[in-house]
XYZ file of C-alpha atoms in Angstrom:
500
model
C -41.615 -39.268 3.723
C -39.857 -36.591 5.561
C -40.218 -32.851 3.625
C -36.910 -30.468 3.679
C -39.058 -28.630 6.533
C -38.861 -31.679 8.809
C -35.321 -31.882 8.965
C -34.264 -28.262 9.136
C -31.497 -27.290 11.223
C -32.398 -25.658 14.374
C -29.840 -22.929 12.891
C -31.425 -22.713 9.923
C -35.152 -22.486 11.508
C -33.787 -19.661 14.021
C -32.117 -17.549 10.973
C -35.868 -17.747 8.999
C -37.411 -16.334 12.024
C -34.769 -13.914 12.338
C -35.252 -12.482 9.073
C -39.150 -12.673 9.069
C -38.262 -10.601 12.162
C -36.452 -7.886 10.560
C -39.127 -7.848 7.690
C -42.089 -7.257 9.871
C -40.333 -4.761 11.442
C -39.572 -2.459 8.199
C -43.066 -1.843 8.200
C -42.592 -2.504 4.410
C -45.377 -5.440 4.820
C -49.174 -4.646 6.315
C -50.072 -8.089 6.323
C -47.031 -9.278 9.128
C -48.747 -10.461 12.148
C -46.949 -10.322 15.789
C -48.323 -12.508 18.846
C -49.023 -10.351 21.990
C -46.763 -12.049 24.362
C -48.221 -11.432 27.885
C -46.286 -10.857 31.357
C -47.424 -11.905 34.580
C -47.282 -9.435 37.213
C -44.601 -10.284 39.154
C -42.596 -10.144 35.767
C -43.920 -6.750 34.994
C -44.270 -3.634 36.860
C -44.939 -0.425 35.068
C -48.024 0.783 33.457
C -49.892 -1.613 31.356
C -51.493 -0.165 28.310
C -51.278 0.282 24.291
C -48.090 3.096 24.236
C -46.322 0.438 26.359
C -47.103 -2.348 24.166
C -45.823 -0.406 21.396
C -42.836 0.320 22.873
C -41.885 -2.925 23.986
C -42.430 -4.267 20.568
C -40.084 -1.688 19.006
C -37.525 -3.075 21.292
C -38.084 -6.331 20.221
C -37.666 -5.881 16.330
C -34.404 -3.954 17.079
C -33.177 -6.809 18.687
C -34.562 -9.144 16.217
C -32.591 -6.983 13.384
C -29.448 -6.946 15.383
C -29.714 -10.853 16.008
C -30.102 -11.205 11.929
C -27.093 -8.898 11.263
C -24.871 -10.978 13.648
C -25.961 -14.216 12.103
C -25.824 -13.209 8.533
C -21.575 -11.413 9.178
C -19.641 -14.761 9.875
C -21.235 -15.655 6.229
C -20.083 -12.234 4.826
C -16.746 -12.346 6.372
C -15.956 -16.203 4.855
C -17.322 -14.685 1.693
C -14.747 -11.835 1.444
C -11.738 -14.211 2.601
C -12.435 -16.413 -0.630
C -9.738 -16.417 -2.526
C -10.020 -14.391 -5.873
C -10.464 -15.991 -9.026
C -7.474 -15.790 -10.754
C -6.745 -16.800 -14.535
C -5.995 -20.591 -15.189
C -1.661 -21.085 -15.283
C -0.595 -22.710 -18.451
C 1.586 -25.834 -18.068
C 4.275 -26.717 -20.834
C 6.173 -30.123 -21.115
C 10.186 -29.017 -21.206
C 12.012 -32.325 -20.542
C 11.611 -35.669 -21.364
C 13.465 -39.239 -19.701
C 13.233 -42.454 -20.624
C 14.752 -46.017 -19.946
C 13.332 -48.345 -22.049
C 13.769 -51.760 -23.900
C 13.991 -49.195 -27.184
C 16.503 -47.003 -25.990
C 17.386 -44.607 -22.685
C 17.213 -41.644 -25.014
C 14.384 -39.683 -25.980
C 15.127 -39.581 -29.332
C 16.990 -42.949 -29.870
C 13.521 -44.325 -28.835
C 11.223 -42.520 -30.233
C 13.522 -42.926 -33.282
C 13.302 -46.899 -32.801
C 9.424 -46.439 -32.742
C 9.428 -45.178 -35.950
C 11.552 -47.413 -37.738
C 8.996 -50.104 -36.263
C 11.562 -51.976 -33.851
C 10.412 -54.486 -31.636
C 11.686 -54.437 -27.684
C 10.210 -57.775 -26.927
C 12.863 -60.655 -26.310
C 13.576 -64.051 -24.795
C 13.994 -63.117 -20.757
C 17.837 -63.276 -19.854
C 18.318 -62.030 -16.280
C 16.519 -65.419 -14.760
C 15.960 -69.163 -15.949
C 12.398 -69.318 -16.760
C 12.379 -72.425 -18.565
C 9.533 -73.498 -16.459
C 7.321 -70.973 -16.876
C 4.484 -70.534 -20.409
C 5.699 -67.227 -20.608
C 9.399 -66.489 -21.532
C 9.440 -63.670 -23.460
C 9.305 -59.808 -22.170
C 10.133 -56.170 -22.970
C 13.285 -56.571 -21.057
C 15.884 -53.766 -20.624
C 19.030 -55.758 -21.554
C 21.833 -53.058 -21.110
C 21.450 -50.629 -18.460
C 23.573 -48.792 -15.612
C 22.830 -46.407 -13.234
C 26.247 -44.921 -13.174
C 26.286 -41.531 -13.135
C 22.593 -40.958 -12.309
C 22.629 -43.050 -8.983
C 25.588 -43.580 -6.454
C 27.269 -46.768 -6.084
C 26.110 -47.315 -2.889
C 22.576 -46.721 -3.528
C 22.646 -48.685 -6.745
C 23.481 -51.353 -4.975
C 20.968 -50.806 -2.319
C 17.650 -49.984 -4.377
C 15.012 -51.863 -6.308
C 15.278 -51.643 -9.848
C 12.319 -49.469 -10.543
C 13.783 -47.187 -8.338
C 17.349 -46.905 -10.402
C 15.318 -46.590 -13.494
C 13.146 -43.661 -11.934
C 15.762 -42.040 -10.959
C 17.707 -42.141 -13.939
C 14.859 -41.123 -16.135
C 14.083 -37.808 -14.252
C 17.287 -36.845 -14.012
C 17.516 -37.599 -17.919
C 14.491 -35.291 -18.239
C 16.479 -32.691 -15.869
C 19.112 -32.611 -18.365
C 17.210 -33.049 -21.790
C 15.286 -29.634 -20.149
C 18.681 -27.945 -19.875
C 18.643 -27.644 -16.460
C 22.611 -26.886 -15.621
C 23.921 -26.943 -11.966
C 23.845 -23.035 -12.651
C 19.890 -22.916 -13.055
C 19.566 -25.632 -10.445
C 21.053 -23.629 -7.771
C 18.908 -20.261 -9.130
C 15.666 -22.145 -8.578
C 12.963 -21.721 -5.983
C 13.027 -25.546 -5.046
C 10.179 -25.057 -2.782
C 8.262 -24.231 -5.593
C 9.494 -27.540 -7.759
C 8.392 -31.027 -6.750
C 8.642 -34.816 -8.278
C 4.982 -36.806 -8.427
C 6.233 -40.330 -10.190
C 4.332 -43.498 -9.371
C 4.968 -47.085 -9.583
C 2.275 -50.158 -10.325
C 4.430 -52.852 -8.375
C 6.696 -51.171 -6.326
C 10.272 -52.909 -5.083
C 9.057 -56.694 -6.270
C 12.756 -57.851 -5.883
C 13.387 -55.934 -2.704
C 10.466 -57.217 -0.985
C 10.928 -61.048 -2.400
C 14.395 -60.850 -1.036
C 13.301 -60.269 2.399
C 11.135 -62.601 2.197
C 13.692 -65.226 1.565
C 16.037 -64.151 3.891
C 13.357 -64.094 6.555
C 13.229 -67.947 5.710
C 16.957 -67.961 7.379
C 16.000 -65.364 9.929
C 14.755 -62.226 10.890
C 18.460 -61.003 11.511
C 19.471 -61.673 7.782
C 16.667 -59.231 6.342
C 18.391 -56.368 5.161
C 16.898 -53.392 7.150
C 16.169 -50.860 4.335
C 13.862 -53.587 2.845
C 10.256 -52.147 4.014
C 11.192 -48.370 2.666
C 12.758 -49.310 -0.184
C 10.006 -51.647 -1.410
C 7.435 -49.063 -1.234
C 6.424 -47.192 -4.341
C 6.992 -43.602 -3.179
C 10.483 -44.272 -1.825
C 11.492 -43.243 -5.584
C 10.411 -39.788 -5.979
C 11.086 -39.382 -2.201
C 14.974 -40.410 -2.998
C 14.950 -37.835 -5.944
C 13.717 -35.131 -4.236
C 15.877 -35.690 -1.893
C 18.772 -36.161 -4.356
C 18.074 -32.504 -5.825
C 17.007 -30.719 -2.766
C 13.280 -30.001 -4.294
C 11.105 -29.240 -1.178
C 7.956 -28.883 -3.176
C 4.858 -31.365 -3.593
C 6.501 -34.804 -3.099
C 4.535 -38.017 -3.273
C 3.554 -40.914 -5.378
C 0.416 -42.353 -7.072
C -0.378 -46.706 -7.505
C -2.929 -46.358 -9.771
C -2.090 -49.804 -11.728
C -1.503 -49.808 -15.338
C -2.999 -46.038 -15.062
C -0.325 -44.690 -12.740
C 1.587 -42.478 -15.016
C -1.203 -40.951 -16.034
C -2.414 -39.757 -12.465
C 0.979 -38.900 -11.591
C 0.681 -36.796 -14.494
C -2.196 -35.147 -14.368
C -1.675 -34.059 -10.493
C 1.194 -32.803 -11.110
C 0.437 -30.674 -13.454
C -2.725 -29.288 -10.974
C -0.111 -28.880 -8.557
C 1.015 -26.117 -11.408
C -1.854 -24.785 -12.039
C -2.973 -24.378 -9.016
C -0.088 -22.154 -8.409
C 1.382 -24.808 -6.047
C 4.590 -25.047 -8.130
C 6.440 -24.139 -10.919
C 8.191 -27.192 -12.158
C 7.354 -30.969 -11.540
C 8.918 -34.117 -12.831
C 6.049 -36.948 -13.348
C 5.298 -40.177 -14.768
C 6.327 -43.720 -13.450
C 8.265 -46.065 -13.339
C 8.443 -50.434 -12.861
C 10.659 -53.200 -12.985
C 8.643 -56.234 -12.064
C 10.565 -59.120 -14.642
C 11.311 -61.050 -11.932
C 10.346 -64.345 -11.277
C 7.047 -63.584 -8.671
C 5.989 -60.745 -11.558
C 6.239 -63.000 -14.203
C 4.438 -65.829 -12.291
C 1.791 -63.387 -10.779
C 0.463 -62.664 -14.523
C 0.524 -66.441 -15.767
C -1.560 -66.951 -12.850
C -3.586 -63.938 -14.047
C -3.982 -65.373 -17.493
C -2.827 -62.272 -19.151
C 0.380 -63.024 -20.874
C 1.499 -63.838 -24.494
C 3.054 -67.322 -24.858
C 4.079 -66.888 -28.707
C 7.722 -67.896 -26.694
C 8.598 -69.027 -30.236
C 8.628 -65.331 -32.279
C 9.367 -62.696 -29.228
C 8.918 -59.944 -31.389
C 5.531 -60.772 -33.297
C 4.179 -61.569 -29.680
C 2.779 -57.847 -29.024
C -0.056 -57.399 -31.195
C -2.773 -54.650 -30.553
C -6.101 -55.093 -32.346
C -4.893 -58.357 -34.380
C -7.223 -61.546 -34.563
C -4.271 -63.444 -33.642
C -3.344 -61.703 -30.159
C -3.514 -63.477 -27.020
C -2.574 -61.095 -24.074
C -0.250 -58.642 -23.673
C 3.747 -58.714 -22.912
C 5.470 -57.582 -19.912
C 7.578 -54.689 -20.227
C 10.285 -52.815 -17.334
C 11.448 -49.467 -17.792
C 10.512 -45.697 -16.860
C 9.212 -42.647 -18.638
C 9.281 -38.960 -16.774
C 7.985 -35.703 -18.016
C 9.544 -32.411 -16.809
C 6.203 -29.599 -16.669
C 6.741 -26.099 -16.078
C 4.830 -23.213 -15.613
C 4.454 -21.577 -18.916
C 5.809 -17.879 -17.807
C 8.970 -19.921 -15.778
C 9.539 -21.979 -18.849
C 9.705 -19.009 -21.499
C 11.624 -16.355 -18.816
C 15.043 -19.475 -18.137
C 14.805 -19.639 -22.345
C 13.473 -23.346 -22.299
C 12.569 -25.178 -25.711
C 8.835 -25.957 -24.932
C 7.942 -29.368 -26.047
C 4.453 -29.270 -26.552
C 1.834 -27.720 -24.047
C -0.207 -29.710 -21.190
C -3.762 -29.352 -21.775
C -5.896 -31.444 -19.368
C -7.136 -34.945 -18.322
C -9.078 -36.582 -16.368
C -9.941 -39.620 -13.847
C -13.038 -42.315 -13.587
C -13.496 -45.463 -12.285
C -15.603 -48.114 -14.169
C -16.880 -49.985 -11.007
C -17.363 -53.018 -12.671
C -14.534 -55.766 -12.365
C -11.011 -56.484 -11.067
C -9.595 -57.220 -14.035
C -12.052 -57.021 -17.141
C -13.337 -53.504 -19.089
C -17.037 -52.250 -18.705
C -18.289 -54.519 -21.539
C -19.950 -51.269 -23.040
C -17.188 -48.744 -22.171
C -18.601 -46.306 -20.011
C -16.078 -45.715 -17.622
C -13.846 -44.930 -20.586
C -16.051 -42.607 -22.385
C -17.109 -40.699 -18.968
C -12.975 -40.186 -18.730
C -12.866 -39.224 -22.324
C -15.360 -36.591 -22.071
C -14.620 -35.211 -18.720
C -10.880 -34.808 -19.994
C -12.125 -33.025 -23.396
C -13.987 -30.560 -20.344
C -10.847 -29.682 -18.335
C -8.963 -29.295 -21.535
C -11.228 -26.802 -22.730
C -11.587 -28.410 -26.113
C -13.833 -30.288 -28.264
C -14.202 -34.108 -30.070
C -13.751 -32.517 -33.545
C -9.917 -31.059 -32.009
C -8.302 -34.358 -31.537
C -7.162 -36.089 -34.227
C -4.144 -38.441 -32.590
C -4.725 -41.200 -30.404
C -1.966 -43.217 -28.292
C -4.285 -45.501 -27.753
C -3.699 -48.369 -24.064
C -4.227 -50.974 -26.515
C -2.283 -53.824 -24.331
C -2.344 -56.749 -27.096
C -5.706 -58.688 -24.641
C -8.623 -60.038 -26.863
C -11.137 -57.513 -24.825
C -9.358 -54.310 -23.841
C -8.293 -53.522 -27.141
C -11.364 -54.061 -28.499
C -13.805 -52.343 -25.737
C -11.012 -49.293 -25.816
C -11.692 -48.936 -29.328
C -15.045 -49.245 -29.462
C -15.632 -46.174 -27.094
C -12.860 -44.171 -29.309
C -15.176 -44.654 -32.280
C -17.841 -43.456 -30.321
C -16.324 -40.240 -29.242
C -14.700 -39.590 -32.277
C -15.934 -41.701 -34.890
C -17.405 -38.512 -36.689
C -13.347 -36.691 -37.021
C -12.758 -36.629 -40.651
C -9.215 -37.260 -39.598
C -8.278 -39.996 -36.615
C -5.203 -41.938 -36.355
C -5.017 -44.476 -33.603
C -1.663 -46.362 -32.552
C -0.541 -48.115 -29.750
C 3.305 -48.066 -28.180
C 2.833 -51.614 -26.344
C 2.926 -52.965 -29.631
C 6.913 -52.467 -29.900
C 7.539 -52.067 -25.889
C 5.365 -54.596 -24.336
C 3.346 -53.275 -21.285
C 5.439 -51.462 -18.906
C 2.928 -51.681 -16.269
C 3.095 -48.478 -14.130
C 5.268 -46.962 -16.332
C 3.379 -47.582 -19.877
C 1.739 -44.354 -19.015
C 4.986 -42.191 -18.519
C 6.777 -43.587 -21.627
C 3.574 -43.596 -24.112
C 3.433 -39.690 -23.059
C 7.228 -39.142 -23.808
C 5.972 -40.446 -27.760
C 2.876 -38.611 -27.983
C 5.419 -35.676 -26.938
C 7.623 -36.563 -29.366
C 5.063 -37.494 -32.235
C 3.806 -33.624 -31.554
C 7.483 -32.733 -31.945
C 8.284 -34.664 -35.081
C 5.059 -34.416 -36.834
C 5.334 -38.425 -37.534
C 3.026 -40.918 -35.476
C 4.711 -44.395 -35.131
C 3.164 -47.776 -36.381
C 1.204 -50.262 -35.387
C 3.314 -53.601 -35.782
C 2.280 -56.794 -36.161
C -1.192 -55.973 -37.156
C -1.537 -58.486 -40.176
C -4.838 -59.741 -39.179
C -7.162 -56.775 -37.705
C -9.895 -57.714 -36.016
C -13.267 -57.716 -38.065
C -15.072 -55.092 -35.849
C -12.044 -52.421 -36.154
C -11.566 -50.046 -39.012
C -7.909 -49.859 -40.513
C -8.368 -46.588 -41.834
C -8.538 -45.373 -38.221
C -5.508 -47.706 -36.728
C -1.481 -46.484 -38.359
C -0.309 -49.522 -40.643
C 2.755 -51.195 -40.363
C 4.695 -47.993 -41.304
C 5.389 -44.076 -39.742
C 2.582 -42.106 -41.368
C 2.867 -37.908 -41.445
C 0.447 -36.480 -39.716
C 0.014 -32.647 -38.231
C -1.062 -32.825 -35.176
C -3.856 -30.438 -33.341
C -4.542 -32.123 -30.154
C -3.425 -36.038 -29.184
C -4.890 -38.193 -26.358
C -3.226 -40.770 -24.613
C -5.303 -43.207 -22.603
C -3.995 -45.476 -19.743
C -6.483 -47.943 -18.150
C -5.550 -50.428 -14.902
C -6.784 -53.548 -12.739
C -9.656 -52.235 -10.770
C -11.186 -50.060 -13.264
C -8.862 -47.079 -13.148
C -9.196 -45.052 -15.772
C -7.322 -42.413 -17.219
C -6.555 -40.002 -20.414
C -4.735 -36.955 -20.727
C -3.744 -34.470 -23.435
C -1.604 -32.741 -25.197
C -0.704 -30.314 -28.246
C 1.306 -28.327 -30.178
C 2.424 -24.838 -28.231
C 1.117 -21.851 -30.320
């Protein structure tokens, strides 16, 4: 086996010599030994003899030193150009928007979470008579007036109208006015919001008009299907010029969107970002993709008992449409425009469970790696959290392996409570992340966590004294996690807590 000498750089070999050089030469060491390097005699013309030798060999360690001193500066001069380590920024959540099957109002649906209202429904806007599944968290009443023009409303996917819609929601919820919007540095403010399934309805269209002809596809149909077309529009819309992207991260996308967005902050990158996600895939190829999958509901018969996290009784989860958007801010930028600071944005982190497509590590370690490496960037410990918005998706495995590796990292808090959102709003895909954070935000605010509904069985290997029951329970909360998991093993949990 090759040793670390074998493969040294010839850089590295040459910068050894060079300082063995410039050792030998203090005179600092007796024991250095220098080969006499001889000269033929057409090479060398003066006197041959000891003083000579002695001279010569000066020359050469003062040659050797300078050689040293030129190799080592380049490393000195990238070492002063580093930049300084500078204090950590804080980032603060300031706005909230949401467009949901609860309610296109922060506080309508958190309100609605509450009371224990189920979102899940017979499907309206197509005839799926045909299909297992017919029931989904499906947005009955919306409109994009005001929020969107008419002529891109009637241009865009619908995960697009409700992204847009939601962030500008979370715009105005922050109290930014047309008087602060025009005082801001916009270069410094950017929109990071993320979609699992992009423009489904867009794309299918095209796709049936290209059955026709090529001539009959409508030509904004490629841009407008992809998933960062929506925070692209809105920055447009508002003129931010700052970090501008998107994230497809799954059923974790919110999350990510979230968590880079908030780096961007840190990092001193920006001062204000709107994030989360955003779907609307209840269309007839996204409702017939998942029965393929295998991972829907078909209680068709009682919609709203259909979503049921952690009962013996579930049997997949329910598909949900909607978006939920976060405004963060830059502590100091929040508290010098007079903002009302929600809560404060403590960390997160990413992992990937490299295991399966579709099904959890069967002994959670991708989720526990996230769990702890988001406790690390957060900066605080197991014992702290004591509120979990759990992913909890109504499948006979996820919930189960997601609570399972809760119980390991904080089976030990004297006080836990565990709920999960999906159980009233069905799985909003891309955007479960984004809206779950608006209620952890708002369960901070309130001081009440929402129930778990429809949990009349538990499973035998959960503890109910760790899950809400079927009703709002009071609970002070120090720091709360919210977890978002997604096909391909994406991973995800971030935090948040009370500002002091």
């Amino acid at each position: 086996m090759a040793t670390a000498s074998d493969v040294a750089s010839p850089l590295c070999t040459w910068l050894v010599a060079a300082c063995m050089s410039a050792a030998c030469g203090s005179g600092t060491d007796s024991t250095c030994r220098r080969p006499r390097w001889r000269r033929s005699a057409a090479a060398w013309t003066g006197p041959v003899g000891p003083t000579c030798q002695r001279r010569s060999m000066t020359r050469r360690i003062s040659v050797s030193g300078k050689a040293m001193a030129v190799a080592l500066q380049p490393e000195k001069s990238v070492i002063e150009k580093k930049k300084p380590e500078t204090k950590q920024r804080r980032v603060v959540v300031t706005g909230l928007g949401v467009v949901t099957p609860l309610g296109h109002d922060p506080e309508v649906f958190y309100n609605n979470l509450l009371e224990g209202v189920s979102g899940i429904s017979e499907i309206e806007s197509f005839d799926c008579s045909s299909f297992p599944t017919r029931i989904a968290g499906e947005i009955k009443s919306f409109s994009p007036d005001g929020w969107v023009s008419p002529k891109l409303s009637r241009r865009l996917d619908k995960f697009m109208l409700y992204m847009l819609t939601a962030g500008k929601k979370a715009l105005q919820n922050a109290g930014i006015t047309d008087e602060i919007m025009r005082e801001l540095d916009k270069t410094k403010c950017g929109v990071l919001i993320g979609s699992a399934m992009g423009g489904m309805k867009v794309f299918n269209d095209a796709i049936e008009a290209l059955r026709v002809s090529y001539r009959k596809m409508n030509p904004f149909c490629v841009p407008f299907a992809t998933t960062n077309m929506g925070s692209a529009i809105l920055a447009m819309d508002l003129g931010w010029m700052g970090p501008n992207y998107s994230i497809s991260t799954a059923c974790a996308t919110s999350n990510f969107c979230i968590l880079n967005a908030a780096n961007h902050i840190r990092r001193g990158e920006a001062n204000m970002m709107l994030c989360g996600g955003s779907d609307g895939a209840i269309i007839p190829i996204g409702l017939g993709g998942f029965v393929a999958c295998r991972a829907l509901s078909q209680r068709n018969s009682d919609p709203t008992r259909a979503s049921r996290p952690w009962d013996m009784e579930r049997d997949g989860f329910v598909m949900g449409e909607g978006a939920g958007v976060l405004l963060l801010e830059e502590l100091e930028h929040a508290k010098q425009r007079g903002a009302e600071i929600y809560a404060e944005f403590l960390g997160g982190s990413f992992t990937s469970d490299a295991y399966h497509v579709t099904e959890p590590h069967p002994e959670g370690m991708g989720v526990i790696l996230c769990i702890e490496k988001a406790l690390e960037d957060s900066g605080v410990g197991k014992e702290d959290i004591n509120y979990i918005n759990a992913h909890a998706t109504s499948t006979p495995s996820g919930d189960l392996k997601e609570y399972q590796a809760l119980i390991r990292c904080f089976g030990q808090n004297p006080r836990l409570l565990v709920n999960s959102t999906k159980s009233m709003t069905g799985h909003l895909l891309g955007a479960a992340g984004g809206v779950e954070a608006v209620a952890t935000v708002q369960a901070i605010r309130t001081g009440w966590v929402h129930p778990n509904i429809n949990l009349d069985k538990p499973d035998n290997n959960v503890d109910t004294n760790v899950l809400v029951g079927s009703k709002k329970e009071r609970l002070d909360i120090k720091v709360a996690l919210s977890n978002s998991f997604g096909f391909g093993g994406h991973n995800s949990s971030i935090l948040f807590a009370p500002y002091h």
